[in-house]
Tab-separated table of C-alpha atoms and ligand atoms in Angstrom:
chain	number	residue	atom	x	y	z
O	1	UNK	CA	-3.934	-42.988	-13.500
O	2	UNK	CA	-1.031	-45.533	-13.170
O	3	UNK	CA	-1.423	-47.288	-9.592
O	4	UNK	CA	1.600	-47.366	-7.873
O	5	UNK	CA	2.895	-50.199	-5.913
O	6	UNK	CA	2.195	-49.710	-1.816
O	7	UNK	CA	5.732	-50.584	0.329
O	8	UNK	CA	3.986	-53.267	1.394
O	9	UNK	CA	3.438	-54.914	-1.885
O	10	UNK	CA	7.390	-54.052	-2.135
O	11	UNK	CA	6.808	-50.767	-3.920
O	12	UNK	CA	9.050	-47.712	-2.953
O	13	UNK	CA	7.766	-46.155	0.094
O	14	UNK	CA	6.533	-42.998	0.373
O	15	UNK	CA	8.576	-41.083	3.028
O	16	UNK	CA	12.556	-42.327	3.330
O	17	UNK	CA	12.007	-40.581	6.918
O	18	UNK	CA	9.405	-42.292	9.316
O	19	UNK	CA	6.689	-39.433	9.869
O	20	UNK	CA	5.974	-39.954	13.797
O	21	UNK	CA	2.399	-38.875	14.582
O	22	UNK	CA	2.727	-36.338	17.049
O	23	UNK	CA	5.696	-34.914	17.261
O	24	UNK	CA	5.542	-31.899	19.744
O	25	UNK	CA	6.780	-28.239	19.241
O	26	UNK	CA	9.145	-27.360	22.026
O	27	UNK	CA	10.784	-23.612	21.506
O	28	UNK	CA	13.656	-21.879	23.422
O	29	UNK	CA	10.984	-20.593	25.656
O	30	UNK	CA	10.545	-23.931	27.482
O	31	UNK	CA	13.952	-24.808	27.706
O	32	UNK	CA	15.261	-21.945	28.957
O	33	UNK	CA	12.407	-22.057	31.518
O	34	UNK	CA	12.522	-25.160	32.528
O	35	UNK	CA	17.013	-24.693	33.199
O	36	UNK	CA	15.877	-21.435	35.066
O	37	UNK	CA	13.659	-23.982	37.283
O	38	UNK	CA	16.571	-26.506	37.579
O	39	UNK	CA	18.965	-23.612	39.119
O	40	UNK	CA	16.296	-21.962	41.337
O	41	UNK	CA	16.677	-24.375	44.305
O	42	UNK	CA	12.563	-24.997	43.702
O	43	UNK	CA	11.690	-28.306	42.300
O	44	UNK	CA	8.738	-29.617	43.121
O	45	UNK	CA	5.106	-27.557	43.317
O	46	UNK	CA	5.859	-24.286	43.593
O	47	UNK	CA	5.973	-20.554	42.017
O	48	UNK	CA	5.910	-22.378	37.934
O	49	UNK	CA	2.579	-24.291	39.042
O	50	UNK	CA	1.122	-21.684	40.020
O	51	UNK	CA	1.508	-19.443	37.218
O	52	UNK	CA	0.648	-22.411	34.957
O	53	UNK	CA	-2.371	-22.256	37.069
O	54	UNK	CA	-3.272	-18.802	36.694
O	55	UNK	CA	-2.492	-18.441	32.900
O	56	UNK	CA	-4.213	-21.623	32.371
O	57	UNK	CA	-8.017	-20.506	34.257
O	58	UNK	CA	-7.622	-17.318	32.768
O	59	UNK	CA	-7.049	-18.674	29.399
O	60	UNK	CA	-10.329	-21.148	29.605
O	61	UNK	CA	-12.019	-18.669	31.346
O	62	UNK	CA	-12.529	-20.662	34.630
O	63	UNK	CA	-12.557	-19.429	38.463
O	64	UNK	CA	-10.069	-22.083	39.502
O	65	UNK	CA	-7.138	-24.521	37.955
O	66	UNK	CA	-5.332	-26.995	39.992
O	67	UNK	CA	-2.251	-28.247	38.305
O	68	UNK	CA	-1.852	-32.051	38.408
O	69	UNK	CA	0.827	-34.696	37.354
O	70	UNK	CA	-1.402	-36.205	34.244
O	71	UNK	CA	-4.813	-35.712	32.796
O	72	UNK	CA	-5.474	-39.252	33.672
O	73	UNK	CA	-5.025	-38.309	37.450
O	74	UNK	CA	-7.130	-34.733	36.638
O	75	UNK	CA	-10.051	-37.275	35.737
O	76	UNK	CA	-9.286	-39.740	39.046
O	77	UNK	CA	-8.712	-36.457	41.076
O	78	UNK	CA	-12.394	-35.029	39.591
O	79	UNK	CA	-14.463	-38.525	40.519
O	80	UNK	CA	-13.225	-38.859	43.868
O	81	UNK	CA	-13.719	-34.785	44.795
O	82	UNK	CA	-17.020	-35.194	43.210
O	83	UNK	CA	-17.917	-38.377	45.422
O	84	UNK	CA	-18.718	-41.013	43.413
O	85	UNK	CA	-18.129	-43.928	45.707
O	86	UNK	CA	-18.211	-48.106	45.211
O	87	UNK	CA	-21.375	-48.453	43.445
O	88	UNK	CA	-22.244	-45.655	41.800
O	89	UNK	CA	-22.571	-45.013	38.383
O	90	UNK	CA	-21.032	-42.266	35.591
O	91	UNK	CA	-22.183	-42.190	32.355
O	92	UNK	CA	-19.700	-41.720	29.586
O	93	UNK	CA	-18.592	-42.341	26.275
O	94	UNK	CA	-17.099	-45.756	24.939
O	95	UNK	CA	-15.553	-43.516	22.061
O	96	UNK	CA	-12.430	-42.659	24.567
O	97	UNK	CA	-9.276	-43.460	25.837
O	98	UNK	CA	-9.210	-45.968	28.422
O	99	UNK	CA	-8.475	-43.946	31.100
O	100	UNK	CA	-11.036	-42.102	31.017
O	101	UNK	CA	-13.017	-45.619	32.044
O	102	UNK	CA	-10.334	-46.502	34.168
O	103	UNK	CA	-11.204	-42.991	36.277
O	104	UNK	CA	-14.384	-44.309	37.531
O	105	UNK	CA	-13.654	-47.884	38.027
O	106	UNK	CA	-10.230	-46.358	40.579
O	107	UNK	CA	-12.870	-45.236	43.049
O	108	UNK	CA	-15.252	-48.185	42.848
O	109	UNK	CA	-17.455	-46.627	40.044
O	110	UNK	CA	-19.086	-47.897	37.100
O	111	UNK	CA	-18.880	-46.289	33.795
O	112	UNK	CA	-22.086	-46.676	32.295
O	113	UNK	CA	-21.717	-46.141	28.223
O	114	UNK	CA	-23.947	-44.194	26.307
O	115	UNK	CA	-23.676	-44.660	22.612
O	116	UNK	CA	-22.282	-41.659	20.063
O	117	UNK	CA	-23.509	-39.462	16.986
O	118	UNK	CA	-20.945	-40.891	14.108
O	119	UNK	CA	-20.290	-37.142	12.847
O	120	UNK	CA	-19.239	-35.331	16.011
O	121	UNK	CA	-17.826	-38.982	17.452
O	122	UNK	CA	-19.301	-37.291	20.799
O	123	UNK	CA	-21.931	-38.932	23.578
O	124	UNK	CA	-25.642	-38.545	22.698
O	125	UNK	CA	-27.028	-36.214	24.714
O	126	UNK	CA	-30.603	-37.606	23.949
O	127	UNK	CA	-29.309	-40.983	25.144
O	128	UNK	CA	-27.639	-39.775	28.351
O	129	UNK	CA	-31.687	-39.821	30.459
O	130	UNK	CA	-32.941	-43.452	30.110
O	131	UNK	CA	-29.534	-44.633	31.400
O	132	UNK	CA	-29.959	-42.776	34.210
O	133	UNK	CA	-30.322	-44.799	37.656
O	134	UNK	CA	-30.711	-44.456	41.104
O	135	UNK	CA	-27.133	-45.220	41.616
O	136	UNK	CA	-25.960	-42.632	38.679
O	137	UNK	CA	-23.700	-39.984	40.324
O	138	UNK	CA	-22.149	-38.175	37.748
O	139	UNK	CA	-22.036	-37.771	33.688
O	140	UNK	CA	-18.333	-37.782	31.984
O	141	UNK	CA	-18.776	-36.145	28.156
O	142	UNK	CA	-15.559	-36.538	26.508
O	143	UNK	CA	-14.746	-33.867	23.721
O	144	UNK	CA	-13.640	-35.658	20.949
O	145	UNK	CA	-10.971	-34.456	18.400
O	146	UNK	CA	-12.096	-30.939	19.372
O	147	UNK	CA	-15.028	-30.953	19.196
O	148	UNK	CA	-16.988	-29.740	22.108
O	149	UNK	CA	-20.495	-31.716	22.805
O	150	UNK	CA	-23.447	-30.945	22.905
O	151	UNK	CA	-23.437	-29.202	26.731
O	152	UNK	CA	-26.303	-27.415	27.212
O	153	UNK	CA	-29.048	-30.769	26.704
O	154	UNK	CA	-26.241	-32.839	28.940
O	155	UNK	CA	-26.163	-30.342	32.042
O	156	UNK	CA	-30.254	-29.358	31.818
O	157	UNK	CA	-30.302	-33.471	31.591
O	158	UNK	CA	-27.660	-33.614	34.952
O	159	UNK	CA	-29.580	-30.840	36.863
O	160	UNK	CA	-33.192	-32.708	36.669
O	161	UNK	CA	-31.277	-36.006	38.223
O	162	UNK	CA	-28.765	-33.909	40.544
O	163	UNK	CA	-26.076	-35.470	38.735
O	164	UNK	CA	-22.599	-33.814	38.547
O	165	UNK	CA	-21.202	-32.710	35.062
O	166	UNK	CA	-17.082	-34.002	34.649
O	167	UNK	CA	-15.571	-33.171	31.392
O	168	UNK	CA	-12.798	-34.921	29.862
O	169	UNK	CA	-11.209	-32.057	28.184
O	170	UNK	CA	-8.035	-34.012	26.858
O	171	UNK	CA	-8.428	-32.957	23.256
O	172	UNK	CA	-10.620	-29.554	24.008
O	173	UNK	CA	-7.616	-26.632	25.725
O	174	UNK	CA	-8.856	-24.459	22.732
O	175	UNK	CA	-12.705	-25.482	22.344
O	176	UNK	CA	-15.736	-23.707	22.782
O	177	UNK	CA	-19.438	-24.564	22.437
O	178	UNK	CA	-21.929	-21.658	21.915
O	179	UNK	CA	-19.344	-19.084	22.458
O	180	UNK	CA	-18.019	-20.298	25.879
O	181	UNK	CA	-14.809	-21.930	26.670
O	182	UNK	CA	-14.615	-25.468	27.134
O	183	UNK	CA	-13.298	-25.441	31.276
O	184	UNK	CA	-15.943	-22.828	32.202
O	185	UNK	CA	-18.870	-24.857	31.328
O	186	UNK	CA	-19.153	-27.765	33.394
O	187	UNK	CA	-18.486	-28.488	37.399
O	188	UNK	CA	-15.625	-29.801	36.940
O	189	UNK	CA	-13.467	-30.037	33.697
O	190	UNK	CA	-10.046	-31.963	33.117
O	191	UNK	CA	-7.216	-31.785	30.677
O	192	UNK	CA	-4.370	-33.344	30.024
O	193	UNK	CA	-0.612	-32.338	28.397
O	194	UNK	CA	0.721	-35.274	27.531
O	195	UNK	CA	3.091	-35.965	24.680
O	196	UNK	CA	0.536	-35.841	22.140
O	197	UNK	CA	-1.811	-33.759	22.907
O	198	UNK	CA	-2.331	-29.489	21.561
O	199	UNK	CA	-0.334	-28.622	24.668
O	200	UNK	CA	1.996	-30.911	26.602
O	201	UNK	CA	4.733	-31.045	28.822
O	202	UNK	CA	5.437	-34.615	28.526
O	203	UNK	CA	3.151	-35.749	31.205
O	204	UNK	CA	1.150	-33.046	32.970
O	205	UNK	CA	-2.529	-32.260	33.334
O	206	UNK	CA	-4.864	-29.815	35.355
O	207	UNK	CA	-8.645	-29.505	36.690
O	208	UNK	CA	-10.303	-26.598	36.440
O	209	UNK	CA	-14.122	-25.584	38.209
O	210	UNK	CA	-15.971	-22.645	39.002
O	211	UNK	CA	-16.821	-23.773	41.986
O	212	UNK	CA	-15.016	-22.741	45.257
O	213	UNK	CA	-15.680	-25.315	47.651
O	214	UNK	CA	-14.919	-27.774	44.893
O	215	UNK	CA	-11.906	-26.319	44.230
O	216	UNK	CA	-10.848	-26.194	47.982
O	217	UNK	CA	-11.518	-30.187	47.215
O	218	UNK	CA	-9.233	-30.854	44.728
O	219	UNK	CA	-6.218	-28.712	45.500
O	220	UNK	CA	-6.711	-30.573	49.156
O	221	UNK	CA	-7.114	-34.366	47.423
O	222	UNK	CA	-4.527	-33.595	44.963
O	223	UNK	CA	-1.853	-33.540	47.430
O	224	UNK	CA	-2.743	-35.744	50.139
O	225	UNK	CA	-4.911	-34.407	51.632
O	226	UNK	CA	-3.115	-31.959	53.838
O	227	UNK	CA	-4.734	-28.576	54.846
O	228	UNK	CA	-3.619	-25.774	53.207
O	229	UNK	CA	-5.142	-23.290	55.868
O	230	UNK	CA	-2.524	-25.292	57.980
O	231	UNK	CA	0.115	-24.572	55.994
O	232	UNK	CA	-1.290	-20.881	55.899
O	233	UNK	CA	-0.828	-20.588	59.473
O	234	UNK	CA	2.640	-22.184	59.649
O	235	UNK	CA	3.712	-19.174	57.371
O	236	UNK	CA	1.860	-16.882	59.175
O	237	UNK	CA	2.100	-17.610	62.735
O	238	UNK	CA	5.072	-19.961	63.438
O	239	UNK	CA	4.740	-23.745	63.620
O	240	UNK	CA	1.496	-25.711	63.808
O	241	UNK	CA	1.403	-29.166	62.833
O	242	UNK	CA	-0.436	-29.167	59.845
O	243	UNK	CA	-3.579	-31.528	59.660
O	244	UNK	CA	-4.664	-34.637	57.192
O	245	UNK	CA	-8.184	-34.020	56.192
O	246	UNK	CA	-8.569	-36.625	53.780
O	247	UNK	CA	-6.425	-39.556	52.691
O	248	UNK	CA	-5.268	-37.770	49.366
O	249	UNK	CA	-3.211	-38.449	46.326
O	250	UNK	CA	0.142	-37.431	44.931
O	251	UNK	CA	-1.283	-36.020	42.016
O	252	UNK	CA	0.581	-32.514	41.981
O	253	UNK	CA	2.311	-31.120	39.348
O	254	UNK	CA	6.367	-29.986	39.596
O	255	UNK	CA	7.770	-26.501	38.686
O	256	UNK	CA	10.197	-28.571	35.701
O	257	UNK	CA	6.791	-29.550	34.505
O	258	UNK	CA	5.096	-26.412	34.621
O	259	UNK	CA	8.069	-24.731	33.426
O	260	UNK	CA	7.270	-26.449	29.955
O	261	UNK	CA	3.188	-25.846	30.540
O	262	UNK	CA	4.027	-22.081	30.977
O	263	UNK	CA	5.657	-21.572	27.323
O	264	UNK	CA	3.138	-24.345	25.668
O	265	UNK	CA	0.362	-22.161	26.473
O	266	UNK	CA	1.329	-18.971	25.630
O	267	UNK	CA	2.008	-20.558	21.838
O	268	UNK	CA	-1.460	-22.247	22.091
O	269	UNK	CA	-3.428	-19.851	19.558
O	270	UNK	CA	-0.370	-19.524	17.259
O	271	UNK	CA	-0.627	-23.396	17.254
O	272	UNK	CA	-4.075	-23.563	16.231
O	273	UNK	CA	-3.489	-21.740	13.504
O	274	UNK	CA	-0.854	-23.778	12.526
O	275	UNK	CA	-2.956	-26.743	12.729
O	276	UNK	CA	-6.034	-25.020	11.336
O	277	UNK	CA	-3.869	-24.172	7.862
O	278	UNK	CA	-2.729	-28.130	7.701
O	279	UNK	CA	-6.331	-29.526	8.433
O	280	UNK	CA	-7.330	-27.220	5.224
O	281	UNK	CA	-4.423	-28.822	3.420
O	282	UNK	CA	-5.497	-32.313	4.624
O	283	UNK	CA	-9.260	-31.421	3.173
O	284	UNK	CA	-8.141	-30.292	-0.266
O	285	UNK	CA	-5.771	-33.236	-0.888
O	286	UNK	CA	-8.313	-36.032	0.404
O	287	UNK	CA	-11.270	-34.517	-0.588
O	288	UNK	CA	-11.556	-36.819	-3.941
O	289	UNK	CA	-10.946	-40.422	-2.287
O	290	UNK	CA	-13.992	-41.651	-2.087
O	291	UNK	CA	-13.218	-44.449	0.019
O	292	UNK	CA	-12.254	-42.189	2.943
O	293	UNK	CA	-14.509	-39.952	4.888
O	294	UNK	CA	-13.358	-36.503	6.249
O	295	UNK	CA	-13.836	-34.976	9.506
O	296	UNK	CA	-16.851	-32.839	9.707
O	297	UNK	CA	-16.543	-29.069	10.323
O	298	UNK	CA	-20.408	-27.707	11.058
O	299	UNK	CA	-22.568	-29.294	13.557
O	300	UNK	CA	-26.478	-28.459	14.844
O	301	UNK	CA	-24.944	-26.301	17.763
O	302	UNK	CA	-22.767	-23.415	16.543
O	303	UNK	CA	-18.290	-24.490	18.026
O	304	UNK	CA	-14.670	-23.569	17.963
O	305	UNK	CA	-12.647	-26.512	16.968
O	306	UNK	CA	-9.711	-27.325	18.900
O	307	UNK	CA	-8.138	-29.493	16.072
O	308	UNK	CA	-6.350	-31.871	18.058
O	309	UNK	CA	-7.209	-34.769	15.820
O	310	UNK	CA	-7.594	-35.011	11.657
O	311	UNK	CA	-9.465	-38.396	12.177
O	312	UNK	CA	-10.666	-40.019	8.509
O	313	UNK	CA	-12.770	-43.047	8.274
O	314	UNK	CA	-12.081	-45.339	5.800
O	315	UNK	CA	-14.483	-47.635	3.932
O	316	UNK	CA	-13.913	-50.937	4.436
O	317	UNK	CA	-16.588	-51.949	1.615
O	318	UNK	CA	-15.092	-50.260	-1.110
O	319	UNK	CA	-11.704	-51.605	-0.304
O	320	UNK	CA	-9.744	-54.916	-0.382
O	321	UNK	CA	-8.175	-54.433	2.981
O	322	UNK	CA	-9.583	-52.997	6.643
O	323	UNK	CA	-8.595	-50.681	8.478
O	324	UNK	CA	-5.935	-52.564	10.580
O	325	UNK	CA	-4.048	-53.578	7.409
O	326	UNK	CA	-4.310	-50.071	5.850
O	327	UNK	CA	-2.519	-48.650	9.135
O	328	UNK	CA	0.115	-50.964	8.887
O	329	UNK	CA	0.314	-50.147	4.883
O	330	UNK	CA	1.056	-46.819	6.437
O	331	UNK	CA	3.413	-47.820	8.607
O	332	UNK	CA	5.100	-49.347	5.661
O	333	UNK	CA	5.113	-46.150	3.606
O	334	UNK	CA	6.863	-44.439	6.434
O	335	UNK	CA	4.052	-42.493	8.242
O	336	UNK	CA	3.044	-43.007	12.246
O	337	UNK	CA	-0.709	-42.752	12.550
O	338	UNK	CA	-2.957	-43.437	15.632
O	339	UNK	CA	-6.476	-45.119	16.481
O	340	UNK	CA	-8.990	-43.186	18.454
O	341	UNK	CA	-10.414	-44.819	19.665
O	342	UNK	CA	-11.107	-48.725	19.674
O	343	UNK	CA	-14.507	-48.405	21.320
O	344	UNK	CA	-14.166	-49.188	24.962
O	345	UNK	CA	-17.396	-51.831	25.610
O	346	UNK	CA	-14.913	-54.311	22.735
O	347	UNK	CA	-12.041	-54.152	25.093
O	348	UNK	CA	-11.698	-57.449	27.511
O	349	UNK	CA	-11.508	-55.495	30.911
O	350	UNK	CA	-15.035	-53.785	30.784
O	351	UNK	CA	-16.425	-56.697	29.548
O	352	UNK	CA	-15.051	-58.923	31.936
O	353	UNK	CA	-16.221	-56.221	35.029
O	354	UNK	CA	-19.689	-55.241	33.647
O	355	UNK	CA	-20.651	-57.596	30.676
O	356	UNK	CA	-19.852	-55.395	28.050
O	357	UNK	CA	-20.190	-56.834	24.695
O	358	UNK	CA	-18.797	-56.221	20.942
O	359	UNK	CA	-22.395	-54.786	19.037
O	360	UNK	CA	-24.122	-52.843	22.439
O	361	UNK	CA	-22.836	-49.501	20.708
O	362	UNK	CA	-23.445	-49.753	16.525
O	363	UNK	CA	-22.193	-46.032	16.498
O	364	UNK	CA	-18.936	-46.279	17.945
O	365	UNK	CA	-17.958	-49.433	16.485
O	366	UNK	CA	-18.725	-48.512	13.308
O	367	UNK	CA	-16.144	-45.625	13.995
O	368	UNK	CA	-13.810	-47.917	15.929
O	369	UNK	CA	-13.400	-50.257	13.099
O	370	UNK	CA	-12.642	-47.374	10.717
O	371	UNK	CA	-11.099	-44.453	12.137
O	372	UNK	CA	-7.331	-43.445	11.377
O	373	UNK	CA	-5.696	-40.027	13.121
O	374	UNK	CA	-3.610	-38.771	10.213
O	375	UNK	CA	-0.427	-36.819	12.297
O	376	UNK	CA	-1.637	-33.272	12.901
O	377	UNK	CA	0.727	-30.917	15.559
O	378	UNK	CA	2.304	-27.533	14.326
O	379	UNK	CA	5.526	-29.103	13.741
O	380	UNK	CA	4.593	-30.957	10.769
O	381	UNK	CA	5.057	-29.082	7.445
O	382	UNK	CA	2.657	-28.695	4.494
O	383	UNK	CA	5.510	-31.340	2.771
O	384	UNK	CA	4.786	-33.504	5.523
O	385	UNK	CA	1.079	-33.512	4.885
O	386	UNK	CA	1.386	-33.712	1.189
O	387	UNK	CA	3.278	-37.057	2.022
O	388	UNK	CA	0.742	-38.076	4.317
O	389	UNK	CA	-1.679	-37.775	1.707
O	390	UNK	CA	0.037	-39.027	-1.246
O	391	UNK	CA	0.653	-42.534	1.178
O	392	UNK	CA	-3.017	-42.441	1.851
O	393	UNK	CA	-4.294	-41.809	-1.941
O	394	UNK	CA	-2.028	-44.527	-3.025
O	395	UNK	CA	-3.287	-47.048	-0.579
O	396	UNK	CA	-6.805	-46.080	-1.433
O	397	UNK	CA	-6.079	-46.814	-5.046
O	398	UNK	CA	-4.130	-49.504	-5.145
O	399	UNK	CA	-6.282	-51.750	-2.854
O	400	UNK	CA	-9.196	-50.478	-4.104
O	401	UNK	CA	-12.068	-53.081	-4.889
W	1	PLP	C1	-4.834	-38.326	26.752
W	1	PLP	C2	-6.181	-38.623	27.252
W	1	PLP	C3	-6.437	-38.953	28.597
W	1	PLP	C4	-5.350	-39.228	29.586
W	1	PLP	O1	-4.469	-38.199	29.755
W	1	PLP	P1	-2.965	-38.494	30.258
W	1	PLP	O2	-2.402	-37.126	30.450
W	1	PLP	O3	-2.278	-39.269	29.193
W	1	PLP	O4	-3.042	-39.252	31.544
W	1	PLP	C5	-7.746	-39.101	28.998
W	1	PLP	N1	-8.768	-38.967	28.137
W	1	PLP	C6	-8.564	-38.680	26.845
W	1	PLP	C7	-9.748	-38.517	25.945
W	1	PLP	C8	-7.274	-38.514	26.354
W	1	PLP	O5	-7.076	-38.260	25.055
């Protein structure tokens, strides 16, 4: 086969277009809504959140939902309801998004990293117990790509040590493990909508728990901390000044927003599938590089993926470039691609705070130094994954050693 020349070598490129990597799908539906919201006289919190709300638990299955302004403040909302004070320590994962870290540092915590299994890119569940201190509050799995982990060894694990179970849930709307949603597992499970992710409304998120008091909690904390049986009994019974219970957070979520949320999620399944028919595409065109490695699809425990990431890993050994140069190739042949993640203990902050250092965690480094996230969102056409592909086989022939 004749190898043709990558952009970068000053070849033709691939795609005349640039292929961003998540571009969303936004129908009538949410415009229409969201113009509806605009001429209502209703900005802010009101009837749109709480129907996002409602849709949203009974979609993951879950006895509560508080709608929040991003999944990053879902995640800062969840720590501080569930207590975790200076001092105390969460486990998580250092296969994540930054603010996922950042969370638990906002309220004085340390995240305490547990390494990952490679395939799944998930925490180790058998790892989670010997990091396990005194000081250990709370454990924060993050679902990677998807894929759900490995629950029920991670909450028998929390139980024995009273330890409280926080999901990040940012890739996971559609997940389940065993059987059961992801959002109706844990204590307390958060998601987030932004740009990128399987449903967004630009910036948006929302915490869901099956636990009443807890909710109580977070609706309170999420907007400063005002009681809402106050509020009740202004409507109710004429003025009362309304009480502070706790010093809370602006973390609420507008009716424009939720207008969007509200349409997102009723396309959700019909999205999947979308995504579901170009992750098979994305298999059958990349399944004969054999300097990449595809996602897996089976695991030990029996999951619904949510697809919200086609992450390869490329092989850095059987190629004359790494991974940072093949991205830009990429670039260069007119595709957008992302890295998740760069794991988190390499990143000059945590190692700074808690002495963190490049090598503690062999498993996600090795992914870290090798992962790309090929664009996947249903707006993308088979075309545009053939192109993807046909960028990708190139590179992996041309700078092949
Ligand atoms: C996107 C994301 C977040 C943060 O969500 P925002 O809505 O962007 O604040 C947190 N954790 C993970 C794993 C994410 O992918």
């Amino acid at each position: 086969m004749k190898k043709d020349l990558p952009a970068a070598e000053g070849g033709k490129r691939t795609r005349k277009d640039f292929l961003l990597f998540a571009p969303p799908l936004i129908g009538k539906g949410e415009i229409n809504e969201v113009v509806d919201t605009l001429k209502s006289g209703w900005l802010t919190s009101g009837p749109k959140a709480e129907k996002l709300e409602s849709l949203f638990k009974k979609y993951v299955k879950s006895g509560f939902a508080v709608a929040v302004n991003s999944g990053t403040n879902a995640l800062s909302l969840a720590v501080n309801s569930a207590g975790i004070a200076p001092g105390d320590e969460v486990i998580t994962t250092p296969m994540t998004f930054s603010a996922t870290a950042n969370a638990i540092i906002h309220h004085g915590g340390k995240p305490v990293f547990v390494d990952i299994d490679v395939d799944s890119r998930n925490i180790r569940a058998d790892l989670i117990e010997r990091k396990i201190t005194e000081r250990t509050k709370a454990v924060l799995p993050v679902h990677f790509a998807g894929i759900p982990c490995d629950m029920d060894p991670i909450i028998e694990t929390a139980k024995k040590h009273g330890l409280t179970v926080i999901e990040d849930a940012a890739h996971a709307i559609e997940s389940k493990y065993r059987g059961r949603k992801i959002g109706s597992i844990g204590d307390i499970t958060c998601f987030s909508f932004y740009a990128t992710k399987n449903v967004t409304t630009g910036e948006g998120g929302m915490v869901t728990t099956n636990d009443p008091e807890m909710a109580e909690t977070l609706r309170i904390r999420s907007i400063h901390g005002i009681s809402k049986s106050a509020w009740k009994r202004y409507s109710a019974e004429g003025f009362k000044p309304y009480d502070t219970l706790y010093p809370g957070f602006k973390f609420n979520m507008t009716d424009i927003v939720a207008s969007v949320g509200i349409h997102q999620l009723k396309s959700v399944e019909k999205n999947l599938k979308k995504r579901e028919k170009l992750w098979k595409r994305y298999n059958s065109n990349l399944k004969g590089i054999d300097s990449v490695i595809l996602p897996v699809e089976k695991l030990a425990y029996p999951f619904r993926h949510g697809r919200h990431l086609y992450t390869i890993l490329i092989k850095p050994e059987m190629l004359k470039i790494d991974r940072n140069r093949f991205v830009n190739c990429l670039k260069d042949e007119g595709i957008g691609v992302g890295i998740q993640y760069t794991a988190l203990n390499t990143h000059s902050v945590y190692q700074k705070m808690f002495g963190y250092r490049t090598g503690d965690f062999p498993g996600a480094e090795f992914v870290s130094e090798r992962t790309i996230s090929l664009p996947l969102t249903p707006k993308l056409t088979v075309g545009d994954v053939d192109d993807v592909c046909e960028a990708v086989a190139k590179l992996a022939a041309y700078y092949r050693r």
